XYZ file of N, CA and C in Angstrom:
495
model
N 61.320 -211.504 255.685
C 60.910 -212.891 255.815
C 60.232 -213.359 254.538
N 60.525 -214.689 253.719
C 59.836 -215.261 253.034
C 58.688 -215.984 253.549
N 57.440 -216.303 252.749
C 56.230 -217.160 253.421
C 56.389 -218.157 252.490
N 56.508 -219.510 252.380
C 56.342 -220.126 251.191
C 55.028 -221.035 251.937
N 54.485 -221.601 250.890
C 53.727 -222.459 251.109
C 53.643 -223.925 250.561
N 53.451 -224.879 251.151
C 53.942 -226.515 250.630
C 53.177 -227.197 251.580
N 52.438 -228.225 250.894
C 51.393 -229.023 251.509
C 50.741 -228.758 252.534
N 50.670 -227.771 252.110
C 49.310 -226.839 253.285
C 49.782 -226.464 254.172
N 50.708 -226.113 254.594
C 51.884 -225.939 255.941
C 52.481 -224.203 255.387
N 52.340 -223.369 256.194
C 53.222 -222.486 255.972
C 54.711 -222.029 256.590
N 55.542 -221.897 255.790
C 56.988 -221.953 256.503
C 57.609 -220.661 256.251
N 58.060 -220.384 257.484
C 58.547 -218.720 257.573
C 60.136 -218.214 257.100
N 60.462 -218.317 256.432
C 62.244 -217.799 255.949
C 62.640 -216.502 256.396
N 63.647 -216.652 257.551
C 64.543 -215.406 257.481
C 65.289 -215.468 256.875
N 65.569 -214.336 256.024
C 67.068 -214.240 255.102
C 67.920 -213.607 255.579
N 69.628 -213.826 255.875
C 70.395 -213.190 256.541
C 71.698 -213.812 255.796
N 72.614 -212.551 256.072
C 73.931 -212.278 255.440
C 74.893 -212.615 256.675
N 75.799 -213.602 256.445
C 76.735 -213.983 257.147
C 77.900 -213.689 256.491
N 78.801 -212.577 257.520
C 80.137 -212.567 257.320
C 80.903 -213.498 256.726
N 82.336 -213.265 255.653
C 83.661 -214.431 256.270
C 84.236 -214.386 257.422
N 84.631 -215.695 258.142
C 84.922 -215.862 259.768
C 85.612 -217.407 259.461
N 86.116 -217.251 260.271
C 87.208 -218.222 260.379
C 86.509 -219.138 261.617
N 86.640 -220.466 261.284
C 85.856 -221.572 262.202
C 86.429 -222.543 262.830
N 86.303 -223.392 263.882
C 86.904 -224.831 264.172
C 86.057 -225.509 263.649
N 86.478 -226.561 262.938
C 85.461 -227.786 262.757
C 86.232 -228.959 262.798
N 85.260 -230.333 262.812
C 85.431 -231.144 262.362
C 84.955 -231.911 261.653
N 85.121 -232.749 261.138
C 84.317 -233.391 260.264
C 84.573 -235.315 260.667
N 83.958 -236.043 259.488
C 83.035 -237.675 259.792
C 82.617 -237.659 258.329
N 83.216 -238.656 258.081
C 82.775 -239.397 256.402
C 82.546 -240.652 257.161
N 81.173 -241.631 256.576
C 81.464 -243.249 256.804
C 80.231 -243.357 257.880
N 79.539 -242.636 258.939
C 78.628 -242.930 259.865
C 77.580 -241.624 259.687
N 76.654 -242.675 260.005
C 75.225 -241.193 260.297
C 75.313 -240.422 261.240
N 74.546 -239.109 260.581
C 74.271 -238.100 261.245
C 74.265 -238.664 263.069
N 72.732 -239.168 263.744
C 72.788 -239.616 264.676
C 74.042 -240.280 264.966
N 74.761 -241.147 264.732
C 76.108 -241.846 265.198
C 76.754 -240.544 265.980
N 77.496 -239.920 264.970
C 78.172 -238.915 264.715
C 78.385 -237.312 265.427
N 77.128 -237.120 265.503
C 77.411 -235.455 266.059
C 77.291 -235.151 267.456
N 76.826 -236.274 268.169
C 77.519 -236.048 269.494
C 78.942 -236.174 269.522
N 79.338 -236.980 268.919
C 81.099 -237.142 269.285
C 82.006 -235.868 268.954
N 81.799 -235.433 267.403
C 82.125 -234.462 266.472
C 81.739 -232.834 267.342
N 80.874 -232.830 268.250
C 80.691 -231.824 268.852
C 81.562 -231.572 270.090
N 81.289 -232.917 270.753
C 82.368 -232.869 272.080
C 84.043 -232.650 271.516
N 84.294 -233.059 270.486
C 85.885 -232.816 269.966
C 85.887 -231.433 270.519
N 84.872 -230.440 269.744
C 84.872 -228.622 269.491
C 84.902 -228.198 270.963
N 83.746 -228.932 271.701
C 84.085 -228.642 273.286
C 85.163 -228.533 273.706
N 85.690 -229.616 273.838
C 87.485 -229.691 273.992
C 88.258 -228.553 273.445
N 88.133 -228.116 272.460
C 89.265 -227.275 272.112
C 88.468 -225.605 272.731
N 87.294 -225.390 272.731
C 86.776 -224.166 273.333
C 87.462 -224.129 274.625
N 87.620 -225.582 275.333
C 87.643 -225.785 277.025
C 89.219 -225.645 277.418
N 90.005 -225.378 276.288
C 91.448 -225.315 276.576
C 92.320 -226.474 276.311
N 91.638 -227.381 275.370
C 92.699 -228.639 274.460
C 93.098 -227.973 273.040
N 93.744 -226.938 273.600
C 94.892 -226.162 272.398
C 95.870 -225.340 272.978
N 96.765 -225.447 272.559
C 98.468 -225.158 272.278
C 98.214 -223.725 273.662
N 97.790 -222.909 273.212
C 97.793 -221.696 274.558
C 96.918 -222.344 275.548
N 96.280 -222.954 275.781
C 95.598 -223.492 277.514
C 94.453 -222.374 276.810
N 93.758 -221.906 276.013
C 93.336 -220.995 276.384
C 91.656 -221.478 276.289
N 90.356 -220.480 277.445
C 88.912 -221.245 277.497
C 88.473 -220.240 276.289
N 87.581 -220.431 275.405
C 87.308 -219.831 274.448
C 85.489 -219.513 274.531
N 84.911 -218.630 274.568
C 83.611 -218.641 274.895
C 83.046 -218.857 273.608
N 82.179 -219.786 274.019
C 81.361 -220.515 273.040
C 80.660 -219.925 272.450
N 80.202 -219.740 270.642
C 79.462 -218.460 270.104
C 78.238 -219.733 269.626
N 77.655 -219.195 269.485
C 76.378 -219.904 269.010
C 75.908 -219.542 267.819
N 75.437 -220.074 266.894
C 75.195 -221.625 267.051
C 76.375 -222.855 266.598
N 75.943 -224.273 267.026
C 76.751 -224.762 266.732
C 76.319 -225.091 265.300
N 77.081 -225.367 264.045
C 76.292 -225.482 262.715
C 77.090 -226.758 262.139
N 76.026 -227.813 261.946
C 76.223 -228.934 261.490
C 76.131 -229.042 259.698
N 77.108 -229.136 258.936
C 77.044 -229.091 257.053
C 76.897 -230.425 257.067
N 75.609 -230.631 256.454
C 75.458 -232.043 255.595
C 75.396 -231.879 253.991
N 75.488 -232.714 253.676
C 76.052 -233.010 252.398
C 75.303 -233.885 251.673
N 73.887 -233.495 251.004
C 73.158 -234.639 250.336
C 73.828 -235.251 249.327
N 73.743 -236.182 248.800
C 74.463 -237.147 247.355
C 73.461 -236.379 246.085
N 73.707 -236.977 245.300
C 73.602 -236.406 243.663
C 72.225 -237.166 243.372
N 71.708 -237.813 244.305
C 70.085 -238.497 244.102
C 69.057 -238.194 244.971
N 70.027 -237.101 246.070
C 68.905 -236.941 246.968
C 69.151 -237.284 248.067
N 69.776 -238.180 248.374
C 69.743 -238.853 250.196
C 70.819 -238.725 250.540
N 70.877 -238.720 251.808
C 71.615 -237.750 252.627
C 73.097 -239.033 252.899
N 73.813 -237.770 252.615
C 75.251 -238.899 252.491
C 76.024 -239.178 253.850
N 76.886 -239.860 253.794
C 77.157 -239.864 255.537
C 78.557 -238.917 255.958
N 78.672 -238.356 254.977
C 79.687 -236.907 255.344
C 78.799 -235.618 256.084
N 79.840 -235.154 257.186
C 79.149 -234.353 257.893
C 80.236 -233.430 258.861
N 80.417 -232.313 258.686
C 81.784 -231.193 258.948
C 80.148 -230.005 259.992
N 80.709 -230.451 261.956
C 80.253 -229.505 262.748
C 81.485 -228.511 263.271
N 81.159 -227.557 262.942
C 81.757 -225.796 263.170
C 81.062 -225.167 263.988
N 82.087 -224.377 265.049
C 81.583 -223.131 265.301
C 82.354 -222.273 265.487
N 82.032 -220.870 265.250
C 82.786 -219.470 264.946
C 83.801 -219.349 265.982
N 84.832 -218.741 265.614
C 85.799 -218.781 266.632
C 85.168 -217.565 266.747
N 85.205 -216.748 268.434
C 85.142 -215.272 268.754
C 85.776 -214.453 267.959
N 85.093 -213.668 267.675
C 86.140 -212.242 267.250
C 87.371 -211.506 267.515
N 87.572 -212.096 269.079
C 88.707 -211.759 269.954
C 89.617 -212.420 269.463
N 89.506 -213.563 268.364
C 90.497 -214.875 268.097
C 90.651 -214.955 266.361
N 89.748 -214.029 266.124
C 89.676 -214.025 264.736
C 90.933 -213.998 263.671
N 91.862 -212.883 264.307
C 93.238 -212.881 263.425
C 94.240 -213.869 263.913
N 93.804 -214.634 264.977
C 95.010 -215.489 265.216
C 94.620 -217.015 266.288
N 93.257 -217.659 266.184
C 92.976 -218.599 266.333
C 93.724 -219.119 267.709
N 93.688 -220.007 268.838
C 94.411 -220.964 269.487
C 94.587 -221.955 268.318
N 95.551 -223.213 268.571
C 95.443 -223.850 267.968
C 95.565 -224.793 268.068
N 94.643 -225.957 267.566
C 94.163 -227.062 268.496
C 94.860 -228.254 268.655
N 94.998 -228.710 269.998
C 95.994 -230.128 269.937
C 95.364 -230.928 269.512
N 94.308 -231.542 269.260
C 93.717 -232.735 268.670
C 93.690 -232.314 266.780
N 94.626 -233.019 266.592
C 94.801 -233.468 265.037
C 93.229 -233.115 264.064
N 92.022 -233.973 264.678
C 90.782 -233.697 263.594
C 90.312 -232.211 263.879
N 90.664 -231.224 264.604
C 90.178 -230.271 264.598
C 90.875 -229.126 263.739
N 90.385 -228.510 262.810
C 91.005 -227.629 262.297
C 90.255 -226.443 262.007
N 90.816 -225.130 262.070
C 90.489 -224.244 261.517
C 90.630 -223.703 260.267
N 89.129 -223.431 260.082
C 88.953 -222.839 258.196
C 88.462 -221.841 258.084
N 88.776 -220.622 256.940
C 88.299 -219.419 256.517
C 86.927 -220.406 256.011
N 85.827 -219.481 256.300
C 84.542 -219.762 255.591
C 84.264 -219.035 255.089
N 83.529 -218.504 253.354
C 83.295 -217.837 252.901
C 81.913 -216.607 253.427
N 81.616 -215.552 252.931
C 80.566 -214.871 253.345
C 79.728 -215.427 253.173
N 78.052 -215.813 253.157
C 77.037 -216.323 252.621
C 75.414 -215.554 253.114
N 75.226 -216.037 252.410
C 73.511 -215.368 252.624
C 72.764 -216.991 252.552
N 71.788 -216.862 253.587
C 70.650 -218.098 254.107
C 69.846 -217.867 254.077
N 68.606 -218.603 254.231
C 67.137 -218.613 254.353
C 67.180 -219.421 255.394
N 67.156 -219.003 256.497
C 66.982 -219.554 258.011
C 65.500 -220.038 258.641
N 65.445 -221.236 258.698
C 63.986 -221.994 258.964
C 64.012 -222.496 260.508
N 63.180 -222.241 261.201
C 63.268 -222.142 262.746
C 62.355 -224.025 262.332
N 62.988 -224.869 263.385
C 62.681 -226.019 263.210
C 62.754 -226.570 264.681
N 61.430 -227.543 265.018
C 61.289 -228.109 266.129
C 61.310 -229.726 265.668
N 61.434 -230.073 264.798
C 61.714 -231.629 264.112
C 63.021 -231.629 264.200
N 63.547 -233.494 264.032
C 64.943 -233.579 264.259
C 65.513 -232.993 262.460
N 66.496 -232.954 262.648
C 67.206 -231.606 261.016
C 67.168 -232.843 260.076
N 67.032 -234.020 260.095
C 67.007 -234.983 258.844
C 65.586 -234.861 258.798
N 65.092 -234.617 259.474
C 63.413 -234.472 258.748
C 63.293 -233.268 257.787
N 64.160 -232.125 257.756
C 63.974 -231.179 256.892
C 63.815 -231.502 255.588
N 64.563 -232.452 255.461
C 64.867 -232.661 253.853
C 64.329 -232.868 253.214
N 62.885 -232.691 253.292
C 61.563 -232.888 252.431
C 61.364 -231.471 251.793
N 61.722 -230.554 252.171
C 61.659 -229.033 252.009
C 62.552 -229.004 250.645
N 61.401 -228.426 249.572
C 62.024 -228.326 248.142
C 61.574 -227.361 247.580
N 61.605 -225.840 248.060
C 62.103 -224.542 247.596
C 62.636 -223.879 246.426
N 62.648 -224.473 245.213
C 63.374 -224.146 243.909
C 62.996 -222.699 243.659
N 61.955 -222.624 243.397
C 61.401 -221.079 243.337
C 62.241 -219.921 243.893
N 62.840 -220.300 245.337
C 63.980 -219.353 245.806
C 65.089 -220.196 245.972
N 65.675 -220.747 244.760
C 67.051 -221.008 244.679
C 67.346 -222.024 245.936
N 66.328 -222.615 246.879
C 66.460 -223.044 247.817
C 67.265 -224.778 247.693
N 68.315 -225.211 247.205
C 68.034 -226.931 246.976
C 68.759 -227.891 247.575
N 67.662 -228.651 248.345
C 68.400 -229.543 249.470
C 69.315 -230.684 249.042
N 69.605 -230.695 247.314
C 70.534 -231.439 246.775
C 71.935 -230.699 247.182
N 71.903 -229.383 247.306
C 73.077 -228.849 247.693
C 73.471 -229.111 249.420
N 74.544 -228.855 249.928
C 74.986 -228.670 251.019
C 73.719 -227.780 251.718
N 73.729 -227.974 253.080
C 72.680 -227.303 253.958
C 73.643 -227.286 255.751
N 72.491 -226.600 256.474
C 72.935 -226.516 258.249
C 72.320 -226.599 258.873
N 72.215 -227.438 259.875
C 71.835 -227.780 261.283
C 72.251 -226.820 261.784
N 71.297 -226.122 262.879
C 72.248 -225.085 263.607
C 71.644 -225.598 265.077
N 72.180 -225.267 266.028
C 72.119 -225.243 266.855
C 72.192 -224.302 267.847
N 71.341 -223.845 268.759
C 72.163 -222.535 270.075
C 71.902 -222.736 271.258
N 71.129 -223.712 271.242
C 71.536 -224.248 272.992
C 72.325 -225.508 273.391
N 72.828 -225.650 275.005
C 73.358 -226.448 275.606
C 72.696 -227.775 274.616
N 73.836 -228.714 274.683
C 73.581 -230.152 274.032
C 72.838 -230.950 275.220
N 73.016 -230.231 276.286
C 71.770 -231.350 277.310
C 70.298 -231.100 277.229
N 70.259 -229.894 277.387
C 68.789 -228.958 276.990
C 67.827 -230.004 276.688
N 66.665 -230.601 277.196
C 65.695 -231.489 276.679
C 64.596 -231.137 276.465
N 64.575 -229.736 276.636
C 63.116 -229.332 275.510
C 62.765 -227.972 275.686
N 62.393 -227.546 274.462
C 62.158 -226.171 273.807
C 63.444 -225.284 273.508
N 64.032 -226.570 272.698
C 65.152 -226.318 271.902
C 65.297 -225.074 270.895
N 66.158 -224.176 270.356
C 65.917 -223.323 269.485
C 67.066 -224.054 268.232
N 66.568 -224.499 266.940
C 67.159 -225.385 266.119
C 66.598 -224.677 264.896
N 67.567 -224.236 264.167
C 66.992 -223.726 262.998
C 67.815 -225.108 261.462
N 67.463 -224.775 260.329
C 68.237 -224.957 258.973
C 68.231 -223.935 258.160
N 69.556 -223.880 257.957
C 70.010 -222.585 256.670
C 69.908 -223.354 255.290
N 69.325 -223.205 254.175
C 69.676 -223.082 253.232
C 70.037 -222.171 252.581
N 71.317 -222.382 251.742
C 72.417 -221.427 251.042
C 71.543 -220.841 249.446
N 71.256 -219.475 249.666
C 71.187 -218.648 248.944
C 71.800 -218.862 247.867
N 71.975 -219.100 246.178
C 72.590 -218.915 245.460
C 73.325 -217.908 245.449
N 74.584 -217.259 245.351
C 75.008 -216.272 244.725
C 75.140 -215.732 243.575
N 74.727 -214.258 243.011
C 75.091 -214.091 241.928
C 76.834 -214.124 241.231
């Protein structure tokens, strides 16, 4: 675990190594975050629930992980691609999904600094970490691992992406 410290607040970093895995996502250019990731999530529902080519129900892996995409000044752009891992059972050969915006992508391996967060994930973005390669000008994740109804004592983390050497 990292401890960093920033305006008197201490914030706890797990660092963890994520496999390559192959994902469903979709994505939303043009509307905000809020607009957006309820809809963009229910698509992924659908295709877990058997809206793909084999009928088949796909058990849901957790978390769900939302990529935002800050702009080149800082503020948060309105592109936004939510994924989640296809099972392992599906790994070499995916269902494949009848709805057109859903597609599956190889995702590369990565290493994170995982921040356990009880604020909504656009509040993160005040978090400016340089010291560990941490930078919210780059791409970042919403994660998610519980039910989307769940109304409180949510478990919601943000990954920021590790530089690689």
């Amino acid at each position: 675990n990292l401890c960093i410290c920033a305006c008197h607040s201490v914030y706890l970093f797990e660092v963890r190594r994520y496999d390559a895995a192959k994902y469903a996502a979709v994505s939303s250019e043009g509307r905000t975050f809020d607009q957006v990731t309820g809809e963009l999530v229910r698509k992924l529902l659908m295709y877990i629930g058997g809206s793909n080519e084999q009928g088949k129900l796909i058990r849901i892996t957790a978390p769900i992980i939302i990529t935002v995409y800050p702009r080149n000044d800082g503020v948060l752009s309105r592109r936004l691609v939510v994924g989640i891992r296809i099972p392992t059972i599906y790994q070499q050969s995916p269902p494949t999904p009848t709805d057109s915006a859903v597609r599956i992508e190889e995702r590369p391996g990565m290493t994170v600094y995982a921040l356990y967060v009880s604020c909504k994930y656009v509040d993160v973005y005040v978090y400016q970490e340089k010291q560990f390669n941490i930078s919210p000008r780059k791409q970042y994740f919403c994660c998610s691992y519980d039910p989307p109804l769940k109304p409180y004592g949510r478990r919601n983390e943000v990954w920021f992406l590790q530089e690689e050497p």
